[in-house]
Every structure is written in structure tokens, then in C-alpha cells.
């Protein structure tokens, strides 16, 4: 990974970023940033007719997303950014304070550029994923994100509460592999994030 000349995989969306047109007047562009859960989400099918842009990359951790912020977010000039991140960090042993630092910086960069910030909770897991992604650490990150949003005027989406079962885990009916939501899982997530997007876009612009 150290020798990789493109550690953050900026090449993944480089061509698309280069040709995407600037938002036209009145266009409410929203950018989704994340890992495989975002990457695998067929945004255009769940948000028909919406000018939403998917910039998820499977397997990425928050540090890699932070490295993509300018090319894949700021330069595309969305009105709002939706971030779903952190689960891969836990699986790779990244410490929670480091994850929180990266998320904080992502929010700060977007805010400084006048982009509305929407953080979503890390989603629950099940099966073999429990050991790699301890539920208590997931809850710790989610608590931090909720508090950060309240403090900075960001918007928080609680996917975790909506997807978990009575044991605090995601049921197989929503994620067969215990990690990635299926179509039914995304059907639960979509209206939650849309409500937050609506609220964010309606909110007055905050000072940078």
C-alpha cells in the first residue's frame, strides 16, 4: 500500500470527474461518499431523477476518502455531501480516534467549501463480521458522529437503528453476508437519507 502511487484510488473516478459538467443553476447536486456499501448502491434507481453522484469505492477506509475529498467532492461542487464510512477502518484495526479525526476533517473541508454535510451512522453487522467490526466500536463511532453533527450544524442519519434487530445486529434478510445491505436494506436507508437531504438543502447556508 505504501508503494502504491495511487493509494487513495483517485484513478477510479478521474475520467468521470474530468468530464462531469458543473451544476447548472437550480441543480441540487448531492454527492455520496463512502466504501462498498455506497459503491454498490444503485443511486439512480433509488433516487430516480435526482442529480445525485456516487463516489463510493469498495474497500476504502476514511483516510483514503479524506485523500479523495478535493477531486471527488469539492471540485464537483455539490450542494450536499453524504458520508457513510468507518466499517472498513475497524476491520483493518484503525483506532477509533483516528477514524473520528478523518471524519472530522472530511466534514471540515466540505463545510469550508460551503457544502452541506450529512454524516450517516456506521451500519450494523452480523456473522463473521462481528469479530472484525465490534458492535461496541460501531456504536462509539456513531455516538461521535451524532454529537459532531449537533455541534457543527451537520445532519445525521441513523441507519443503524433502522437496520438492526433486537440483538443490535443486521438480520440476514437485509444483508445476506452480514455486512452489505441488499435491496431491502437499501429500501430502508433511502427514505432516511432523502429526508436528511431535504432538510439540509432547505437549511440556510452557514458561514464558512
mmCIF file of C-alpha atoms in Angstrom:
data_model
loop_
_atom_site.group_PDB
_atom_site.id
_atom_site.type_symbol
_atom_site.label_atom_id
_atom_site.label_comp_id
_atom_site.label_asym_id
_atom_site.label_seq_id
_atom_site.Cartn_x
_atom_site.Cartn_y
_atom_site.Cartn_z
ATOM 1 C CA UNK A 1 0.000 0.000 0.000
ATOM 2 C CA UNK A 2 2.889 2.352 0.742
ATOM 3 C CA UNK A 3 4.427 1.723 -2.680
ATOM 4 C CA UNK A 4 1.130 2.225 -4.469
ATOM 5 C CA UNK A 5 1.432 5.516 -6.409
ATOM 6 C CA UNK A 6 -2.339 5.961 -6.152
ATOM 7 C CA UNK A 7 -3.008 4.916 -2.563
ATOM 8 C CA UNK A 8 -6.406 6.604 -2.434
ATOM 9 C CA UNK A 9 -7.525 5.272 -5.848
ATOM 10 C CA UNK A 10 -8.060 8.683 -7.371
ATOM 11 C CA UNK A 11 -7.913 6.975 -10.744
ATOM 12 C CA UNK A 12 -11.257 5.272 -10.112
ATOM 13 C CA UNK A 13 -13.331 8.358 -10.883
ATOM 14 C CA UNK A 14 -10.716 10.546 -12.587
ATOM 15 C CA UNK A 15 -12.256 10.315 -16.055
ATOM 16 C CA UNK A 16 -15.776 10.893 -14.774
ATOM 17 C CA UNK A 17 -14.667 13.802 -12.607
ATOM 18 C CA UNK A 18 -12.920 15.359 -15.591
ATOM 19 C CA UNK A 19 -15.994 15.396 -17.820
ATOM 20 C CA UNK A 20 -18.823 15.958 -15.350
ATOM 21 C CA UNK A 21 -20.399 19.319 -16.051
ATOM 22 C CA UNK A 22 -20.604 21.981 -13.354
ATOM 23 C CA UNK A 23 -24.010 22.122 -11.697
ATOM 24 C CA UNK A 24 -26.461 24.227 -13.655
ATOM 25 C CA UNK A 25 -28.449 26.907 -11.890
ATOM 26 C CA UNK A 26 -31.067 25.311 -9.675
ATOM 27 C CA UNK A 27 -29.461 21.864 -9.756
ATOM 28 C CA UNK A 28 -29.418 20.316 -6.303
ATOM 29 C CA UNK A 29 -26.411 18.067 -6.725
ATOM 30 C CA UNK A 30 -25.734 15.706 -3.840
ATOM 31 C CA UNK A 31 -22.624 13.559 -3.623
ATOM 32 C CA UNK A 32 -22.484 10.204 -1.839
ATOM 33 C CA UNK A 33 -19.029 9.387 -0.436
ATOM 34 C CA UNK A 34 -18.233 6.000 1.057
ATOM 35 C CA UNK A 35 -16.993 2.449 0.711
ATOM 36 C CA UNK A 36 -18.554 -0.667 -0.822
ATOM 37 C CA UNK A 37 -21.941 -0.027 0.784
ATOM 38 C CA UNK A 38 -22.119 3.218 -1.177
ATOM 39 C CA UNK A 39 -20.293 1.855 -4.215
ATOM 40 C CA UNK A 40 -22.829 -0.943 -4.575
ATOM 41 C CA UNK A 41 -25.846 1.294 -4.083
ATOM 42 C CA UNK A 42 -27.590 1.888 -7.409
ATOM 43 C CA UNK A 43 -28.284 5.508 -6.594
ATOM 44 C CA UNK A 44 -30.126 6.335 -9.798
ATOM 45 C CA UNK A 45 -32.600 3.503 -9.222
ATOM 46 C CA UNK A 46 -33.408 4.520 -5.658
ATOM 47 C CA UNK A 47 -33.457 8.277 -6.291
ATOM 48 C CA UNK A 48 -34.987 8.492 -9.747
ATOM 49 C CA UNK A 49 -34.442 11.798 -11.474
ATOM 50 C CA UNK A 50 -32.255 13.198 -8.716
ATOM 51 C CA UNK A 51 -28.882 14.727 -9.650
ATOM 52 C CA UNK A 52 -27.045 12.533 -7.175
ATOM 53 C CA UNK A 53 -23.457 11.458 -7.728
ATOM 54 C CA UNK A 54 -21.978 8.211 -6.354
ATOM 55 C CA UNK A 55 -18.322 8.354 -5.343
ATOM 56 C CA UNK A 56 -18.121 5.214 -3.216
ATOM 57 C CA UNK A 57 -15.114 2.910 -3.578
ATOM 58 C CA UNK A 58 -15.218 -0.645 -2.299
ATOM 59 C CA UNK A 59 -12.772 -1.436 0.488
ATOM 60 C CA UNK A 60 -11.787 2.119 1.310
ATOM 61 C CA UNK A 61 -11.066 3.450 4.773
ATOM 62 C CA UNK A 62 -11.691 7.004 5.955
ATOM 63 C CA UNK A 63 -8.094 8.107 5.406
ATOM 64 C CA UNK A 64 -8.361 7.186 1.733
ATOM 65 C CA UNK A 65 -11.658 9.022 1.413
ATOM 66 C CA UNK A 66 -10.075 12.071 3.022
ATOM 67 C CA UNK A 67 -7.402 11.915 0.329
ATOM 68 C CA UNK A 68 -10.130 12.000 -2.333
ATOM 69 C CA UNK A 69 -12.029 14.949 -0.941
ATOM 70 C CA UNK A 70 -10.810 17.580 -3.389
ATOM 71 C CA UNK A 71 -11.019 15.574 -6.616
ATOM 72 C CA UNK A 72 -14.146 13.551 -5.863
ATOM 73 C CA UNK A 73 -16.126 16.031 -3.773
ATOM 74 C CA UNK A 74 -15.029 19.658 -3.639
ATOM 75 C CA UNK A 75 -14.243 20.018 -7.344
ATOM 76 C CA UNK A 76 -17.672 18.666 -8.290
ATOM 77 C CA UNK A 77 -19.375 21.435 -6.300
ATOM 78 C CA UNK A 78 -22.317 19.544 -4.800
ATOM 79 C CA UNK A 79 -24.733 21.344 -2.535
ATOM 80 C CA UNK A 80 -24.513 18.486 -0.037
ATOM 81 C CA UNK A 81 -22.272 15.531 0.749
ATOM 82 C CA UNK A 82 -23.473 12.264 2.307
ATOM 83 C CA UNK A 83 -20.769 10.229 4.083
ATOM 84 C CA UNK A 84 -21.060 6.575 5.093
ATOM 85 C CA UNK A 85 -17.667 5.381 6.328
ATOM 86 C CA UNK A 86 -15.741 3.655 9.083
ATOM 87 C CA UNK A 87 -16.605 -0.018 8.921
ATOM 88 C CA UNK A 88 -13.501 -0.936 6.896
ATOM 89 C CA UNK A 89 -11.294 1.026 9.266
ATOM 90 C CA UNK A 90 -12.465 -1.160 12.124
ATOM 91 C CA UNK A 91 -11.812 -4.314 10.105
ATOM 92 C CA UNK A 92 -8.242 -3.172 9.466
ATOM 93 C CA UNK A 93 -7.532 -2.231 13.044
ATOM 94 C CA UNK A 94 -7.607 1.546 12.626
ATOM 95 C CA UNK A 95 -8.125 3.077 16.052
ATOM 96 C CA UNK A 96 -11.396 4.864 16.731
ATOM 97 C CA UNK A 97 -9.762 8.280 17.427
ATOM 98 C CA UNK A 98 -8.064 8.107 14.019
ATOM 99 C CA UNK A 99 -11.376 7.297 12.334
ATOM 100 C CA UNK A 100 -13.025 10.197 14.122
ATOM 101 C CA UNK A 101 -10.207 12.533 13.106
ATOM 102 C CA UNK A 102 -10.604 11.623 9.437
ATOM 103 C CA UNK A 103 -14.373 12.061 9.545
ATOM 104 C CA UNK A 104 -13.962 15.400 11.286
ATOM 105 C CA UNK A 105 -11.574 16.613 8.589
ATOM 106 C CA UNK A 106 -13.911 15.472 5.800
ATOM 107 C CA UNK A 107 -16.701 17.481 7.338
ATOM 108 C CA UNK A 108 -14.472 20.493 7.888
ATOM 109 C CA UNK A 109 -13.282 20.556 4.272
ATOM 110 C CA UNK A 110 -16.821 20.317 2.945
ATOM 111 C CA UNK A 111 -18.103 22.964 5.327
ATOM 112 C CA UNK A 112 -15.285 25.318 4.359
ATOM 113 C CA UNK A 113 -16.376 24.967 0.743
ATOM 114 C CA UNK A 114 -19.999 25.757 1.530
ATOM 115 C CA UNK A 115 -21.169 22.165 1.122
ATOM 116 C CA UNK A 116 -23.879 20.882 3.465
ATOM 117 C CA UNK A 117 -22.591 17.899 5.437
ATOM 118 C CA UNK A 118 -24.637 14.763 6.102
ATOM 119 C CA UNK A 119 -22.996 12.014 8.137
ATOM 120 C CA UNK A 120 -24.689 8.641 8.372
ATOM 121 C CA UNK A 121 -24.154 6.090 11.078
ATOM 122 C CA UNK A 122 -21.985 3.051 10.502
ATOM 123 C CA UNK A 123 -24.385 0.217 9.733
ATOM 124 C CA UNK A 124 -24.746 -2.846 11.991
ATOM 125 C CA UNK A 125 -23.097 -6.152 11.107
ATOM 126 C CA UNK A 126 -23.667 -9.843 11.751
ATOM 127 C CA UNK A 127 -21.993 -13.241 11.478
ATOM 128 C CA UNK A 128 -18.245 -13.360 10.886
ATOM 129 C CA UNK A 129 -18.138 -9.566 10.644
ATOM 130 C CA UNK A 130 -18.777 -9.141 14.365
ATOM 131 C CA UNK A 131 -15.214 -10.000 15.335
ATOM 132 C CA UNK A 132 -13.638 -7.692 12.755
ATOM 133 C CA UNK A 133 -16.132 -4.890 13.341
ATOM 134 C CA UNK A 134 -17.028 -4.980 17.065
ATOM 135 C CA UNK A 135 -20.561 -3.643 17.631
ATOM 136 C CA UNK A 136 -19.416 -1.587 20.614
ATOM 137 C CA UNK A 137 -16.899 0.269 18.448
ATOM 138 C CA UNK A 138 -19.534 0.845 15.794
ATOM 139 C CA UNK A 139 -21.730 2.427 18.459
ATOM 140 C CA UNK A 140 -18.789 4.519 19.666
ATOM 141 C CA UNK A 141 -18.241 5.966 16.199
ATOM 142 C CA UNK A 142 -21.948 6.570 15.735
ATOM 143 C CA UNK A 143 -22.182 8.439 19.030
ATOM 144 C CA UNK A 144 -19.277 10.615 17.964
ATOM 145 C CA UNK A 145 -20.904 11.362 14.607
ATOM 146 C CA UNK A 146 -24.231 12.266 16.164
ATOM 147 C CA UNK A 147 -22.520 14.620 18.603
ATOM 148 C CA UNK A 148 -20.339 16.111 15.865
ATOM 149 C CA UNK A 149 -23.378 16.829 13.725
ATOM 150 C CA UNK A 150 -25.151 18.511 16.614
ATOM 151 C CA UNK A 151 -22.092 20.631 17.388
ATOM 152 C CA UNK A 152 -21.210 21.666 13.836
ATOM 153 C CA UNK A 153 -24.698 22.025 12.404
ATOM 154 C CA UNK A 154 -24.361 18.962 10.186
ATOM 155 C CA UNK A 155 -27.133 16.459 9.560
ATOM 156 C CA UNK A 156 -27.135 12.937 10.972
ATOM 157 C CA UNK A 157 -28.827 9.846 9.534
ATOM 158 C CA UNK A 158 -29.277 6.886 11.857
ATOM 159 C CA UNK A 159 -29.151 3.883 9.551
ATOM 160 C CA UNK A 160 -28.020 1.710 12.441
ATOM 161 C CA UNK A 161 -31.247 1.918 14.448
ATOM 162 C CA UNK A 162 -33.338 1.289 11.351
ATOM 163 C CA UNK A 163 -31.386 -1.774 10.219
ATOM 164 C CA UNK A 164 -30.643 -3.563 13.490
ATOM 165 C CA UNK A 165 -32.662 -6.377 15.047
ATOM 166 C CA UNK A 166 -33.400 -6.895 18.745
ATOM 167 C CA UNK A 167 -29.791 -8.043 19.274
ATOM 168 C CA UNK A 168 -28.355 -4.924 17.712
ATOM 169 C CA UNK A 169 -27.242 -6.800 14.579
ATOM 170 C CA UNK A 170 -28.295 -6.597 10.961
ATOM 171 C CA UNK A 171 -30.604 -9.509 10.058
ATOM 172 C CA UNK A 172 -29.770 -11.785 7.129
ATOM 173 C CA UNK A 173 -32.956 -10.636 5.437
ATOM 174 C CA UNK A 174 -31.341 -7.223 4.960
ATOM 175 C CA UNK A 175 -27.716 -8.304 4.432
ATOM 176 C CA UNK A 176 -27.042 -11.906 3.490
ATOM 177 C CA UNK A 177 -23.309 -11.586 4.163
ATOM 178 C CA UNK A 178 -23.843 -9.748 7.430
ATOM 179 C CA UNK A 179 -22.326 -6.530 6.106
ATOM 180 C CA UNK A 180 -23.612 -5.254 2.760
ATOM 181 C CA UNK A 181 -27.295 -4.287 2.620
ATOM 182 C CA UNK A 182 -29.365 -5.930 -0.088
ATOM 183 C CA UNK A 183 -32.164 -4.220 -1.997
ATOM 184 C CA UNK A 184 -34.462 -4.481 1.037
ATOM 185 C CA UNK A 185 -31.796 -2.895 3.201
ATOM 186 C CA UNK A 186 -31.332 -0.023 0.795
ATOM 187 C CA UNK A 187 -35.103 0.452 0.668
ATOM 188 C CA UNK A 188 -34.967 1.203 4.400
ATOM 189 C CA UNK A 189 -31.960 3.502 4.052
ATOM 190 C CA UNK A 190 -33.143 5.524 1.052
ATOM 191 C CA UNK A 191 -36.032 7.471 2.641
ATOM 192 C CA UNK A 192 -33.941 8.167 5.742
ATOM 193 C CA UNK A 193 -31.142 9.803 3.811
ATOM 194 C CA UNK A 194 -33.582 11.559 1.471
ATOM 195 C CA UNK A 195 -35.274 13.163 4.474
ATOM 196 C CA UNK A 196 -31.889 14.405 5.683
ATOM 197 C CA UNK A 197 -31.015 15.696 2.213
ATOM 198 C CA UNK A 198 -34.303 17.582 2.027
ATOM 199 C CA UNK A 199 -33.644 19.126 5.423
ATOM 200 C CA UNK A 200 -30.063 20.031 4.550
ATOM 201 C CA UNK A 201 -30.935 21.637 1.237
ATOM 202 C CA UNK A 202 -33.724 23.649 2.832
ATOM 203 C CA UNK A 203 -31.480 24.930 5.608
ATOM 204 C CA UNK A 204 -29.942 28.375 5.239
ATOM 205 C CA UNK A 205 -26.325 28.472 4.214
ATOM 206 C CA UNK A 206 -23.943 28.573 7.167
ATOM 207 C CA UNK A 207 -20.935 30.813 7.341
ATOM 208 C CA UNK A 208 -17.744 29.131 6.245
#
